[in-house]
Amino acid sequence: EAGVTQSPTHLIKTRGQQATLRCSPISGHTSVYWYQQALGLGLQFLLWYDEGEERNRGNFPPRFSGRQFPNYSSELNVNALELEDSALYLCASRQRPTAPYGYTFGSGTRLTVV
Amino acid sequence: QQQVKQSPQSLIVQKGGISIINCAYENTAFDYFPWYQQFPGKGPALLIAIRPDVSEKKEGRFTISFNKSAKQFSLHIMDSQPGDSATYFCAARSGNQFYFGTGTSLTVIP
């Protein structure tokens, strides 16, 4: 069974540009979660999508947005990039919101803003 | 506001020793407590988890101890090995969302 896949692995952008990160969940998983892992700050919750809808978002500005497609894959968009957006962005999936176990994470996209 | 507080931030243990990482929480609605292990360049992977109706869960060299009244739980790694060197995150679930600790960087010295 393929795990959660994220692309690209690395992304370098200039301040002010837009970044698009992609995530494919495990087959059969309908929930997708996005986290930002900045150095020394642990995992900060960004967004949760389920069945194509945004269900919850963390304490991040509106320039962080995303969507979930009919095949349950997801996209995270970060507009007007700032230097402090440099981080590892992790996507996780779960079979359904009420599944008894934890997330399965992808390997992440390392975003560097210069 | 950090919903789950984790300590220490970093930990160095000799091979064969016991590694102990602690987490504390306030939200009594949390009903599931997993630990994740993350190696450099990889995403976190589920290591072991416990529910609040159990005081201890053991899987191989990894044990979770859970103290519901104190709202604390800890990960014990027995006979720590260099291959255990990684970052460990505790987490807690409320409803459909997980809240993570800030992570502990464990280094096991040969």
GROMACS .gro file of C-alpha atoms in nm, chain B residues 50-104:
model
   55
  164ILE     CA    1  -0.251   0.475   2.456
  165ARG     CA    2  -0.606   0.549   2.565
  166PRO     CA    3  -0.678   0.717   2.900
  167ASP     CA    4  -0.844   0.409   3.048
  168VAL     CA    5  -0.508   0.229   3.049
  169SER     CA    6  -0.217   0.323   3.275
  170GLU     CA    7   0.059   0.158   3.077
  171LYS     CA    8   0.119   0.015   2.733
  172LYS     CA    9   0.431  -0.167   2.625
  173GLU     CA   10   0.551  -0.256   2.276
  174GLY     CA   11   0.896  -0.404   2.266
  175ARG     CA   12   1.140  -0.156   2.420
  176PHE     CA   13   0.886   0.128   2.411
  177THR     CA   14   0.646   0.190   2.700
  178ILE     CA   15   0.389   0.463   2.755
  179SER     CA   16   0.301   0.544   3.115
  180PHE     CA   17  -0.022   0.737   3.161
  181ASN     CA   18  -0.134   0.923   3.473
  182LYS     CA   19  -0.488   1.044   3.416
  183SER     CA   20  -0.525   1.228   3.746
  184ALA     CA   21  -0.202   1.421   3.689
  185LYS     CA   22  -0.280   1.469   3.318
  186GLN     CA   23   0.065   1.347   3.229
  187PHE     CA   24   0.203   1.076   3.009
  188SER     CA   25   0.554   0.968   2.925
  189LEU     CA   26   0.749   0.757   2.681
  190HIS     CA   27   1.016   0.524   2.812
  191ILE     CA   28   1.267   0.371   2.574
  192MET     CA   29   1.445   0.081   2.740
  193ASP     CA   30   1.791  -0.036   2.631
  194SER     CA   31   1.824   0.271   2.408
  195GLN     CA   32   2.012   0.216   2.085
  196PRO     CA   33   2.188   0.456   1.846
  197GLY     CA   34   1.918   0.375   1.591
  198ASP     CA   35   1.664   0.531   1.829
  199SER     CA   36   1.826   0.871   1.773
  200ALA     CA   37   1.540   1.078   1.634
  201THR     CA   38   1.290   1.347   1.728
  202TYR     CA   39   0.993   1.226   1.931
  203PHE     CA   40   0.656   1.399   1.945
  204CYS     CA   41   0.377   1.331   2.186
  205ALA     CA   42   0.025   1.413   2.077
  206ALA     CA   43  -0.330   1.416   2.207
  207ARG     CA   44  -0.660   1.389   2.027
  208SER     CA   45  -0.975   1.588   2.085
  209GLY     CA   46  -1.258   1.527   1.844
  210ASN     CA   47  -1.117   1.510   1.496
  211GLN     CA   48  -0.791   1.686   1.562
  212PHE     CA   49  -0.455   1.604   1.710
  213TYR     CA   50  -0.241   1.844   1.909
  214PHE     CA   51   0.133   1.791   1.917
  215GLY     CA   52   0.406   1.862   2.165
  216THR     CA   53   0.709   2.061   2.053
  217GLY     CA   54   0.929   1.754   2.016
  218THR     CA   55   1.230   1.601   2.189
   0.00000   0.00000   0.00000
